[in-house]
Coordinates of C-alpha atoms and ligand atoms in Angstrom, one line a residue:
X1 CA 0.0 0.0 0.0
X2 CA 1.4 3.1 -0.9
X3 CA 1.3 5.9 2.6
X4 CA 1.8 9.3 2.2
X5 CA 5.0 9.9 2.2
X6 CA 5.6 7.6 -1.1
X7 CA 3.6 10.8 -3.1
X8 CA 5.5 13.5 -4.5
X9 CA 4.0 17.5 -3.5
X10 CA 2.4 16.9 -7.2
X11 CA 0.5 14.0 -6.8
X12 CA -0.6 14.9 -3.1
X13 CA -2.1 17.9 -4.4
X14 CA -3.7 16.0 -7.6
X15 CA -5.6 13.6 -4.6
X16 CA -6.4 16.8 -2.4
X17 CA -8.4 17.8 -5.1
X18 CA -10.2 14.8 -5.7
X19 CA -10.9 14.9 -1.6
X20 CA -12.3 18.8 -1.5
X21 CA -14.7 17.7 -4.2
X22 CA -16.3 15.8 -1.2
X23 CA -17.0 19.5 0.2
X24 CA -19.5 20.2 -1.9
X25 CA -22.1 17.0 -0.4
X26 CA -20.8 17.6 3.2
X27 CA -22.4 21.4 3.0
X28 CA -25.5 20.0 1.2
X29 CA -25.9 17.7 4.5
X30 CA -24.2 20.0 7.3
X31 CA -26.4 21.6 9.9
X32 CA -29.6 18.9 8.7
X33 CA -29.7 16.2 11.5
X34 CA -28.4 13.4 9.0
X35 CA -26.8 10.6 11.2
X36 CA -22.9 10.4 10.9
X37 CA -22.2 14.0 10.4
X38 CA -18.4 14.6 12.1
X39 CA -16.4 17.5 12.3
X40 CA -12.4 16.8 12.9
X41 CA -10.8 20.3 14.2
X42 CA -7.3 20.7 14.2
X43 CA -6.5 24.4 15.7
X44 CA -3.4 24.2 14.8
X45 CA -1.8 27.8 14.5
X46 CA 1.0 26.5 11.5
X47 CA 2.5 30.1 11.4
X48 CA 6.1 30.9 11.0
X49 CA 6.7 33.4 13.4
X50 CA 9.6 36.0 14.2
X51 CA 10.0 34.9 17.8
X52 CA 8.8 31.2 19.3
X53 CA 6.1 31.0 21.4
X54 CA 5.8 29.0 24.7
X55 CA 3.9 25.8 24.2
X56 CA 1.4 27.0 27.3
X57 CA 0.3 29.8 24.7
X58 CA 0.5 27.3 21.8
X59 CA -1.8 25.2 23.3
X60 CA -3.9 28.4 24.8
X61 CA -4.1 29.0 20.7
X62 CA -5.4 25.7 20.0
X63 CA -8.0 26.3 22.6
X64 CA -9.4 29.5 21.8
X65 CA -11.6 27.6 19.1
X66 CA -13.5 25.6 21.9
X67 CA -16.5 28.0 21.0
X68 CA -17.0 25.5 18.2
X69 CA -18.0 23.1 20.6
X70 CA -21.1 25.2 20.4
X71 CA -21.9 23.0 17.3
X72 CA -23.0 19.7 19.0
X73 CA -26.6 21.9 19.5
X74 CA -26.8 20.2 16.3
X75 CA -28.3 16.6 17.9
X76 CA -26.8 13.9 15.6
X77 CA -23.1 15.8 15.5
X78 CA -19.8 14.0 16.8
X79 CA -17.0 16.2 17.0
X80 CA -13.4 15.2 17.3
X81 CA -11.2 18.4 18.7
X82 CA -7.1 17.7 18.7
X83 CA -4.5 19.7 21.0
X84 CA -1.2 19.2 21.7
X85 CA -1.7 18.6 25.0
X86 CA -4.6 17.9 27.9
X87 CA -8.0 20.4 27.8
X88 CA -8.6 20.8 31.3
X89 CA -12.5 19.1 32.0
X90 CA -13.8 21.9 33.5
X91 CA -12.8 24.0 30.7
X92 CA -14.5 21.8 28.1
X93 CA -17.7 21.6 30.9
X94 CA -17.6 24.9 30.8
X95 CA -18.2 25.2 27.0
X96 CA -20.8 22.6 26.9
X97 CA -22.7 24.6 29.9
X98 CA -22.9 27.4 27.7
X99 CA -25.0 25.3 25.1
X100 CA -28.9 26.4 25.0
X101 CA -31.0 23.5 25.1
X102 CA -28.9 20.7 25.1
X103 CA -27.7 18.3 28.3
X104 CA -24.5 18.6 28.4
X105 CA -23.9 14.7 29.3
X106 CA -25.4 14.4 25.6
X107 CA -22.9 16.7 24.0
X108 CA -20.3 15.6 25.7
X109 CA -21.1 11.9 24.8
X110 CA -20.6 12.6 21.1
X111 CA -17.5 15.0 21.7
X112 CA -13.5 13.4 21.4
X113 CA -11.1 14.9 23.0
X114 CA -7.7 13.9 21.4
X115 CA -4.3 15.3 22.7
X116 CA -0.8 14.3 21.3
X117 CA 0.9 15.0 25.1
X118 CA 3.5 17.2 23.1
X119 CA 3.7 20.6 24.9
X120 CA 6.3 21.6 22.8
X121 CA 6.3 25.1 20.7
X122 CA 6.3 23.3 17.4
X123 CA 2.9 23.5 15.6
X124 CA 0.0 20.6 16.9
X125 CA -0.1 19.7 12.9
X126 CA 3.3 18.5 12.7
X127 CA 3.3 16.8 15.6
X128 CA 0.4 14.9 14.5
X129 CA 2.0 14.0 11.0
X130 CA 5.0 12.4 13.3
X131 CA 2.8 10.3 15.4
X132 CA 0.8 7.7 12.5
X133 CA -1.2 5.9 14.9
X134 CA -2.6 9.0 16.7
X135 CA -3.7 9.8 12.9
X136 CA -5.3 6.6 12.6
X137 CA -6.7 6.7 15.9
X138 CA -8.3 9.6 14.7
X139 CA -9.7 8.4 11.7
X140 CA -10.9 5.7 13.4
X141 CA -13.2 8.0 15.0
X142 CA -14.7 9.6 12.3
X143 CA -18.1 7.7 11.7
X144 CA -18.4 8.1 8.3
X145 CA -15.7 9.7 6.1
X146 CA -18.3 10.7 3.5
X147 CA -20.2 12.8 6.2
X148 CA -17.1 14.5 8.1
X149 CA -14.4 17.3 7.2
X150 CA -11.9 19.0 8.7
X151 CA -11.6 22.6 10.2
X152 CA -8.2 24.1 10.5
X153 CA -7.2 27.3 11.6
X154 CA -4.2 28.0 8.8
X155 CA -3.7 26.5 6.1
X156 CA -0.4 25.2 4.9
X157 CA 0.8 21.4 3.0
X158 CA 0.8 20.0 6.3
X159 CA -2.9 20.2 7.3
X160 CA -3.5 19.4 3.5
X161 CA -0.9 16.2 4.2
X162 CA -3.4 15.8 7.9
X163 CA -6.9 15.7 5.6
X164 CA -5.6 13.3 3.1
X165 CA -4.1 11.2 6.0
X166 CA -7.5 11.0 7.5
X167 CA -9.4 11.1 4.3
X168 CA -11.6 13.8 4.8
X169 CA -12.1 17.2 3.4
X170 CA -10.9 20.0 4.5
X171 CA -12.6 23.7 5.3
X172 CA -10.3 26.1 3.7
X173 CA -7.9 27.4 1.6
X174 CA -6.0 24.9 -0.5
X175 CA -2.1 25.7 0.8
X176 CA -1.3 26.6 -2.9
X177 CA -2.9 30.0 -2.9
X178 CA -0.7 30.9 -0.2
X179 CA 1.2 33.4 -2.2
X180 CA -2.0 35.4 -2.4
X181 CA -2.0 35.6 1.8
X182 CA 1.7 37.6 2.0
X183 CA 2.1 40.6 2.4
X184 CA 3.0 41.0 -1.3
X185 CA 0.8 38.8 -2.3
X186 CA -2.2 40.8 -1.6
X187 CA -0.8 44.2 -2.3
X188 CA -0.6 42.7 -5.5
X189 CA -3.9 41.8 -5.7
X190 CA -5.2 45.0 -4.7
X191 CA -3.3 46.6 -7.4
X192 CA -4.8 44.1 -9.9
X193 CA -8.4 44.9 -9.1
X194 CA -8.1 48.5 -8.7
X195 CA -8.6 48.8 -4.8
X196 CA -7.0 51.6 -3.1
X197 CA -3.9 50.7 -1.2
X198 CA -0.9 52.5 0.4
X199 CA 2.3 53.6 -2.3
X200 CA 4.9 50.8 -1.8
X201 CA 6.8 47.9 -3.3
X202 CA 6.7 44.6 -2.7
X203 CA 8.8 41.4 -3.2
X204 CA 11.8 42.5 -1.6
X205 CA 14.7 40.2 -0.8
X206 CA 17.1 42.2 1.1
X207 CA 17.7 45.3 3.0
X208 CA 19.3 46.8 -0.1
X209 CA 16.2 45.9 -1.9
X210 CA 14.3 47.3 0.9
X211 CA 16.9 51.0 0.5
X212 CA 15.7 51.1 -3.2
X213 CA 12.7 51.1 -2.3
X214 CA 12.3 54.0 -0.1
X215 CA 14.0 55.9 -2.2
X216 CA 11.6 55.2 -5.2
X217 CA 9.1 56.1 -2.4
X218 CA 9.9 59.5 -1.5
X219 CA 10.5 60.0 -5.5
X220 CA 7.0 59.4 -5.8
X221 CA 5.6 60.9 -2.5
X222 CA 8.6 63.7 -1.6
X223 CA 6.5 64.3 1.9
X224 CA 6.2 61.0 3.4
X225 CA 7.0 60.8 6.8
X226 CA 7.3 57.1 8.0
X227 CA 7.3 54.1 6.0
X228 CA 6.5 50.6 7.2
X229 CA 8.7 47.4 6.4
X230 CA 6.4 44.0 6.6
X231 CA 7.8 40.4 6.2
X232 CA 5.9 38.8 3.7
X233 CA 4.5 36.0 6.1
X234 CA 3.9 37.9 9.8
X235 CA 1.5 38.1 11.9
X236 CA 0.0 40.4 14.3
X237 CA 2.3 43.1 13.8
X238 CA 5.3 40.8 15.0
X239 CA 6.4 41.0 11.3
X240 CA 6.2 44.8 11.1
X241 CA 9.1 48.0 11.3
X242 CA 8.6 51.4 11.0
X243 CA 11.2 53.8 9.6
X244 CA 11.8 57.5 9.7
X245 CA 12.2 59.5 6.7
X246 CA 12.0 62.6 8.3
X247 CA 15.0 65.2 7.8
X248 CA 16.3 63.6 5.2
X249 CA 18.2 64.6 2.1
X250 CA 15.6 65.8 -1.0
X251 CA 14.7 63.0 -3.0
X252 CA 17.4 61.8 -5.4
X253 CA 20.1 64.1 -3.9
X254 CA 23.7 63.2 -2.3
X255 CA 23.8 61.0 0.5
X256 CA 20.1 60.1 0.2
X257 CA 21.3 56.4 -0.5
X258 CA 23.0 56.2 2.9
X259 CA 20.9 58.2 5.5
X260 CA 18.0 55.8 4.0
X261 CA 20.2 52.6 4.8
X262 CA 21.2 54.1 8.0
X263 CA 17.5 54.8 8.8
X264 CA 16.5 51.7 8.0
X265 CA 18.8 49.8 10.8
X266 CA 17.2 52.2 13.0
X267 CA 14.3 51.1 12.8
X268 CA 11.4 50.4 15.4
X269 CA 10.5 46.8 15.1
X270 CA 6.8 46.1 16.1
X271 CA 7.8 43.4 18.6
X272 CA 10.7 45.6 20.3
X273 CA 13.2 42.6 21.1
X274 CA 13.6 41.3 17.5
X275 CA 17.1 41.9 16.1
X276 CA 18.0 43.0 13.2
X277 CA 20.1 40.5 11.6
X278 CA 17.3 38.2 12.5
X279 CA 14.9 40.2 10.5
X280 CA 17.7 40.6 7.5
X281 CA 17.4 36.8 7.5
X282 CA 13.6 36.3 7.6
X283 CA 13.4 39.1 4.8
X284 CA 15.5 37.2 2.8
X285 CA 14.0 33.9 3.4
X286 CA 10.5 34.6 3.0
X287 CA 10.5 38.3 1.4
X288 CA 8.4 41.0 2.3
X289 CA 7.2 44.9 1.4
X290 CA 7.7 48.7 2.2
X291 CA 4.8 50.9 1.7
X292 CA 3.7 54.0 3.3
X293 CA 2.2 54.3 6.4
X294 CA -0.9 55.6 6.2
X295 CA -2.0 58.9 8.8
X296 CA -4.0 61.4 9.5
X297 CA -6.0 62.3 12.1
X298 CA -8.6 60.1 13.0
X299 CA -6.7 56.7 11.7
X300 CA -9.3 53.6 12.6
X301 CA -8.3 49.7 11.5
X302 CA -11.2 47.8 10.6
X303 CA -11.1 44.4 8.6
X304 CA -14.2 42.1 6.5
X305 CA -14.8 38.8 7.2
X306 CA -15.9 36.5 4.5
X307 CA -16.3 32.8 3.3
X308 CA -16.4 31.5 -0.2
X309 CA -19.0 28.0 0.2
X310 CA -17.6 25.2 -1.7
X311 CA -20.3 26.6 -4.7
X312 CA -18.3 29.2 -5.1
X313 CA -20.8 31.8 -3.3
X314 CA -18.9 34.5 -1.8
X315 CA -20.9 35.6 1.8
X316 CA -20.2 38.6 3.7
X317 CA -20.2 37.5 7.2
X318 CA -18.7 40.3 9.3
X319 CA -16.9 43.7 9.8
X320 CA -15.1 44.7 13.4
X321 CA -12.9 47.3 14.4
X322 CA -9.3 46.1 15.6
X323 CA -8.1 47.2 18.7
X324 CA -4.4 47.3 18.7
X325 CA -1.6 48.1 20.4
X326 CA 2.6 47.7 21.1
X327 CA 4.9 49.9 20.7
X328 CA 3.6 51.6 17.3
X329 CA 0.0 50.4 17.6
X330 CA 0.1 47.3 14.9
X331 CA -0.2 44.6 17.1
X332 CA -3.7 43.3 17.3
X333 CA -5.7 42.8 20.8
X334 CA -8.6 42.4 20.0
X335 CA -11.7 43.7 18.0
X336 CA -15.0 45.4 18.3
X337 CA -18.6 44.0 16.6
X338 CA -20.1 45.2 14.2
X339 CA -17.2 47.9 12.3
X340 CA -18.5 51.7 12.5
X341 CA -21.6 51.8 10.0
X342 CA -20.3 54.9 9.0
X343 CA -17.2 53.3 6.7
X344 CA -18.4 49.5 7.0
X345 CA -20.3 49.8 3.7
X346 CA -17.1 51.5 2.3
X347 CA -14.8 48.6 2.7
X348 CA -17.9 45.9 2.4
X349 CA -17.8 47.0 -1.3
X350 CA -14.0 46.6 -1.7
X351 CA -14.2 43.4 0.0
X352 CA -16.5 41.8 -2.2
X353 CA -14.5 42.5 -5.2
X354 CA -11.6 40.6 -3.3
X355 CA -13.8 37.9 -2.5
X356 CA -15.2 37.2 -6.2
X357 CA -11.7 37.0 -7.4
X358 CA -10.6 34.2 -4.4
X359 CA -14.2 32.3 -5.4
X360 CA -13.3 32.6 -9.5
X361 CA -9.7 31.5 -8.7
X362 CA -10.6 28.3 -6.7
X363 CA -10.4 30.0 -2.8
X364 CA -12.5 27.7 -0.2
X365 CA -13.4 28.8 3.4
X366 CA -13.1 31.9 5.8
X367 CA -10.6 34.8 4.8
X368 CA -10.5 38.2 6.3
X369 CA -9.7 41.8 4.4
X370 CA -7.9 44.5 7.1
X371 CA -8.1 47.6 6.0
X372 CA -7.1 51.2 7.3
X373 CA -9.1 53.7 7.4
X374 CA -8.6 57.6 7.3
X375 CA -11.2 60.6 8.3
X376 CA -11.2 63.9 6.1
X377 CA -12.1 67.5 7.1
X378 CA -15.2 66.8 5.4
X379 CA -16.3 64.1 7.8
X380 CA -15.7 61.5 4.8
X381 CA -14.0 58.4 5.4
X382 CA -10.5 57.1 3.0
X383 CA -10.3 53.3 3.1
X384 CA -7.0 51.7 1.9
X385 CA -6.9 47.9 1.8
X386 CA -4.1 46.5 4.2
X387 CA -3.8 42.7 3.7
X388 CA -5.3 39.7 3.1
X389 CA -5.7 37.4 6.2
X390 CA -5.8 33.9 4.1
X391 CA -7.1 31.9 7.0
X392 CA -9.6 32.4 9.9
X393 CA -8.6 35.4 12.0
X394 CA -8.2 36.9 15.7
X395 CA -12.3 37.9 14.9
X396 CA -13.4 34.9 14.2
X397 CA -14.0 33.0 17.8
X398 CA -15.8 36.2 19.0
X399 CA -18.1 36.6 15.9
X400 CA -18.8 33.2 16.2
X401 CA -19.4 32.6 19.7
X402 CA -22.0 34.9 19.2
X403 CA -23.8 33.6 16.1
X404 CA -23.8 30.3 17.9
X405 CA -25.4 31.7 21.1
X406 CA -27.8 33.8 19.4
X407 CA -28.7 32.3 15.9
X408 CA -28.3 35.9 15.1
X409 CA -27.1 37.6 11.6
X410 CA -25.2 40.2 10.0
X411 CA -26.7 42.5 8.0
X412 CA -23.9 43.6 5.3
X413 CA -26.5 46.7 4.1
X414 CA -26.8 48.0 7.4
X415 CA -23.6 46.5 8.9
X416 CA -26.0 45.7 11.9
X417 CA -26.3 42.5 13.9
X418 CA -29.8 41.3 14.7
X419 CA -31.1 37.7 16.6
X420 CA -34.1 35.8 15.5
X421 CA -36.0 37.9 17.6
X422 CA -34.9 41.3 16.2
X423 CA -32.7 42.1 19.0
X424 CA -29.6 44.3 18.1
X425 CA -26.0 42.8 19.4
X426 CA -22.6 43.9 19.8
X427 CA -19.4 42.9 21.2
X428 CA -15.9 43.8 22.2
X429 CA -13.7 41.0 22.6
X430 CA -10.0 40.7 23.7
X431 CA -7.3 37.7 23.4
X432 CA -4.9 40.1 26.0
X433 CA -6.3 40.6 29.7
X434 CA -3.4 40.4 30.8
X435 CA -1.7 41.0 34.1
X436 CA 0.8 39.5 36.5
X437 CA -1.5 39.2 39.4
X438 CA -3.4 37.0 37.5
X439 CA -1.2 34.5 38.0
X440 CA -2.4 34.1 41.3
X441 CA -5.2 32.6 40.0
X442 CA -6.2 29.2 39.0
X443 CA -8.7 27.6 37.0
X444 CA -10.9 26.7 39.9
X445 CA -11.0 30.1 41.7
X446 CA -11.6 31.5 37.7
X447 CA -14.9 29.4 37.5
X448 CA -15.5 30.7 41.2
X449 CA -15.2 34.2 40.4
X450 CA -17.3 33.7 36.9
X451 CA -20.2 31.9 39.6
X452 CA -19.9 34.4 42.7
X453 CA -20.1 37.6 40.5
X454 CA -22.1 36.7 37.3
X455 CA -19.3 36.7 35.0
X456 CA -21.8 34.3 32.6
X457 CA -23.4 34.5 29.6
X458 CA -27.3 34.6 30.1
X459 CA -29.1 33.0 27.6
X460 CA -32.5 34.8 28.7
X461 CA -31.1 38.4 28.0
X462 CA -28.6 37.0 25.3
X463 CA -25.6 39.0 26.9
X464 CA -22.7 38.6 28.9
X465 CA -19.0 37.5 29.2
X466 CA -17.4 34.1 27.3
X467 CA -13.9 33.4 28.3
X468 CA -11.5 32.0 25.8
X469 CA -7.5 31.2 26.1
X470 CA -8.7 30.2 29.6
X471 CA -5.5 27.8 30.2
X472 CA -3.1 30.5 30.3
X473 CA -4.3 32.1 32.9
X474 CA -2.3 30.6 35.6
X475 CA 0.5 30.7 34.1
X476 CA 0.9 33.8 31.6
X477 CA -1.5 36.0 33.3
X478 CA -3.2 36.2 30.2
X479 CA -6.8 35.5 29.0
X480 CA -9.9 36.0 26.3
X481 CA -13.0 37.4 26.2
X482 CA -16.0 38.3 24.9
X483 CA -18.2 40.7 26.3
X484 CA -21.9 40.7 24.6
X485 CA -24.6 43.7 24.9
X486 CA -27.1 45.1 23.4
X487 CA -25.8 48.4 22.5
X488 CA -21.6 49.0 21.8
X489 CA -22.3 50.8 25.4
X490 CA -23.2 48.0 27.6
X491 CA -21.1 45.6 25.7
X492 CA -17.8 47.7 26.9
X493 CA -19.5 48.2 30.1
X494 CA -19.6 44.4 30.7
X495 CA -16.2 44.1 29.5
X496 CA -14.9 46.9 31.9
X497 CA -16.7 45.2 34.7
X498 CA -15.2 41.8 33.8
X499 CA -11.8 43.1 33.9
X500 CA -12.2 44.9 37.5
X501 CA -13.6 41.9 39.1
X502 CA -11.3 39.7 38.0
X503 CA -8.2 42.2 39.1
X504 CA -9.6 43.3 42.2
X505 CA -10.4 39.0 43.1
X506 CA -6.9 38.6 41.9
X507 CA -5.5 41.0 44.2
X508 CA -7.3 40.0 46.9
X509 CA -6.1 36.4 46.4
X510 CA -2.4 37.6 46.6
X511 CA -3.5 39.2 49.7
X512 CA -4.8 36.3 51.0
X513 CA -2.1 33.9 50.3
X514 CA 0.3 33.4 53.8
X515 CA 4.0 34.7 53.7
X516 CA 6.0 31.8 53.3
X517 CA 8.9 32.3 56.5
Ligands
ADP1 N1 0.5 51.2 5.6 C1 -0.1 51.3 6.8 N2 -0.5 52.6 7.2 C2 -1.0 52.7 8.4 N3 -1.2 51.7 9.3 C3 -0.9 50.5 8.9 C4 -0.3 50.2 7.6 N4 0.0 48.9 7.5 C5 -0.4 48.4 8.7 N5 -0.9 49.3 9.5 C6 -1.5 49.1 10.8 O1 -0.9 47.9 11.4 C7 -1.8 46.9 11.6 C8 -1.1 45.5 11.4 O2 -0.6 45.5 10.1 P1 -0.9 44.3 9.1 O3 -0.3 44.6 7.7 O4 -2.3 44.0 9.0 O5 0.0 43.2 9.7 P2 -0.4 41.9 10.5 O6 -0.3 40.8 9.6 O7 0.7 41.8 11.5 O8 -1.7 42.0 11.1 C9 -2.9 47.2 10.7 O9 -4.1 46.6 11.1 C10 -3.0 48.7 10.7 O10 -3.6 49.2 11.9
MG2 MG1 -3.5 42.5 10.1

């Protein structure tokens, strides 16, 4: 029997694509009550980042699409749901409490919990491609193949080598249209269709490369301030420098050449301990941009979430603002629900333009447009298309925690969010709450605090708090939300109150605990 690593990259691609045909009769079948439905996720977060990450915030990652747990509402559904190491049972009862009109024994019944015991940094999808009878223990699982696909987070070769290993479909981009997810990639794209972008270059290989290209910047713009330098491939502004061109010598002139070189090993890297020769390498491995920054006065980063359906529909599903923060404000935080309606229409537009191209070129699954956005005198509103996020996003596990609890919708006309009983909804969610004291806390006196105070979601009035990243707490002092309200208003209210209680219990805890002497 030939295995999978007997196929060359061509002719594991050529049975990929006989697999994602399957798509199209799982979605004809998904949501309906058929017996032997499955869904297999693998949250593996297959990024290649600047700096490593701990494997207690790897596996934090993996965890923060628990919400889709939410699906076993659906009666007949069995869910298989792989992490690198453990899920804590009170994290996953806490999930499955959240579930309106369903016994949790029930859910939980038709629920797998798989871990690989790896707590490593390296991503869950490779560990699963070095452990064969894991895979077949997980195929082993899957009722009936015909009925069952696979939900990654990213998508690269190795979650496409995981779906054939399991022989199942999978819900997303196929790994070769990942050219169109970099940072030149898109910019490229945008150029192609006409949508308004920042001035810049892209495909740069070196610093050098990188010199030229400021210079051909200020050539064309003689009054730009700051430039930004992207890697190709980062993520949440970890990939991102900004440079100075103030006070430098006019365009084309003496000297221009080396001040710009100079500049550029000056500057201010997004995630402040990267060094440069480390980001010299990665722009040479993997390439990357320089475009303008964009500024003004009122300077807002919304982004457009979409899906193309395996019938080649595109579907507008959302539009948040990003919060963000670090150093120069490009690290994303977290995100606000549904984006001001005043420029949400504005970038809708340019959106769907991106998404009929993906759908024509062959795109399956979520993807997510970020855009910046700039205010005039006037009042108006300038939207510039950022980057294409090929993948599901930082806004996904809020937006969907909410559509699962409330069987609302989005509105793209209105860029309003309304549930079955016509009640408006917004949210603000974070994946930072972050702070030291909350290491004095532990999973139990979390679900304590969430019990004592009313830190829940209430399914009566449809609002509240859902936690997310909830292992981490201990030991980072970090953790998710989502706060949900009826107006933007009560949804940062809740959100505020959320973060107080659990800083002043946290507090209090440290107080509480005896000197050691
Ligand atoms: N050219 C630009 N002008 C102004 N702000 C920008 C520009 N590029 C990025 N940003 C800001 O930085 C954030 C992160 O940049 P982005 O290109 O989306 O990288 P990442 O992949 O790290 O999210 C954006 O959401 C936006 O707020
Ligand atoms: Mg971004």
């Amino acid at each position: 029997m030939t295995t999978l690593s007997d196929l060359s990259d061509k002719e594991r691609n050529e049975r990929f694509d006989r697999l994602q045909e399957r798509m199209r009769g799982y979605w004809q079948i998904m949501g309906r009550n058929e017996e032997g439905e499955s869904v297999v996720v693998i949250p593996s977060v297959s990024l290649d980042r600047v700096g490593e990450r701990s494997g207690s915030l790897q596996q934090a990652y993996e965890e923060r699409y628990l919400f889709l747990l939410l699906l076993l509402r659906h009666p007949r559904l069995r869910m298989i749901y792989v992490t690198s190491m453990p899920i804590a049972p009170q994290i996953v009862e806490y999930y499955l409490a959240l579930l309106p009109g369903v016994i949790p024994s029930h859910a939980r019944a038709r629920l797998s919990l798989i871990s690989v015991g790896d707590a490593s940094p390296r991503s869950l999808s490779q560990k699963l491609l070095d452990r064969p009878r894991l895979l077949s223990l997980i195929r082993s699982l899957v009722p009936n193949p015909l009925r069952s696909h696979m939900v990654p987070y990213n998508t690269t070769p190795l979650e496409r080598d995981i779906a054939l290993e399991l022989g199942i479909p999978m819900y997303g981009a196929d790994p070769r249209f990942f050219p169109l997810g970099t940072k030149s990639g898109c910019r490229e794209l945008f150029a192609d269709l006409g949508i308004r972008h920042p001035l810049g270059f892209e495909n740069l290989r070196s610093i050098e490369d990188a010199v030229e290209a400021l210079m051909r910047l200020r050539e064309a713009r003689p009054d730009v301030t700051k430039a930004l330098v992207k890697l190709n491939e980062g993520v949440s502004g970890e990939g991102n420098a900004t440079v100075d061109l103030r006070e430098l010598p006019a365009p084309e002139s003496p000297g221009e050449r080396e001040e710009i070189a100079t500049r550029l090993h000056q500057m201010e890297f997004e995630r402040p301990d990267t060094p440069f020769s480390s980001y010299a390498a990665k722009l040479a491995e993997r390439g990357g941009i320089v475009e303008e920054l964009i500024t003004g006065e009122e300077v807002r980063s919304p982004s457009v979430q979409l899906r193309v359906t395996p019938f080649e529909e595109v579907e507008l599903l959302s539009t948040h603002d990003q919060v963000l923060g670090g150093p120069s404000g490009q690290s994303y935080l977290g995100c606000s629900f549904p984006a001001d309606f005043e420029y949400a229409k504005m970038i809708s537009a340019d959106a769907q333009l991106i998404g009929e191209r993906l759908a024509h070129e062959g795109v399956l699954g979520r993807f997510a447009i970020d855009f910046v956005v700039v205010r005039s005198n006037d009042g108006s509103w300038t939207p510039y298309a950022i980057e294409l996020n090929l993948r599901k996003g930082g806004t996904t596990h809020p937006f969907l925690t909410l559509q699962f609890l409330t069987d609302g919708r989005y509105d793209p006309n209105t860029a309003q969010f309304f549930t079955p009983s016509s009640r408006e909804k917004h949210l603000i969610a974070t994946d930072h709450l972050e702070s030291s004291k909350f290491r004095g806390l532990t999973l139990d006196d979390l679900f304590d605090i969430v019990a004592r105070h009313g830190l829940h979601f209430d399914p009566a009035r449809q609002q509240g708090i859902v936690f997310h990243m909830i292992s981490c707490l201990t030991e980072l002092g970090r953790i998710g939300l989502t706060a949900v309200g009826d107006t933007p208003a009560s949804a940062k209210a809740m959100y505020q109150k959320a973060e107080r209680i659990l800083l002043d219990e946290a507090r209090e805890s440290l107080a509480e605990r005896p000197l050691l002497t």
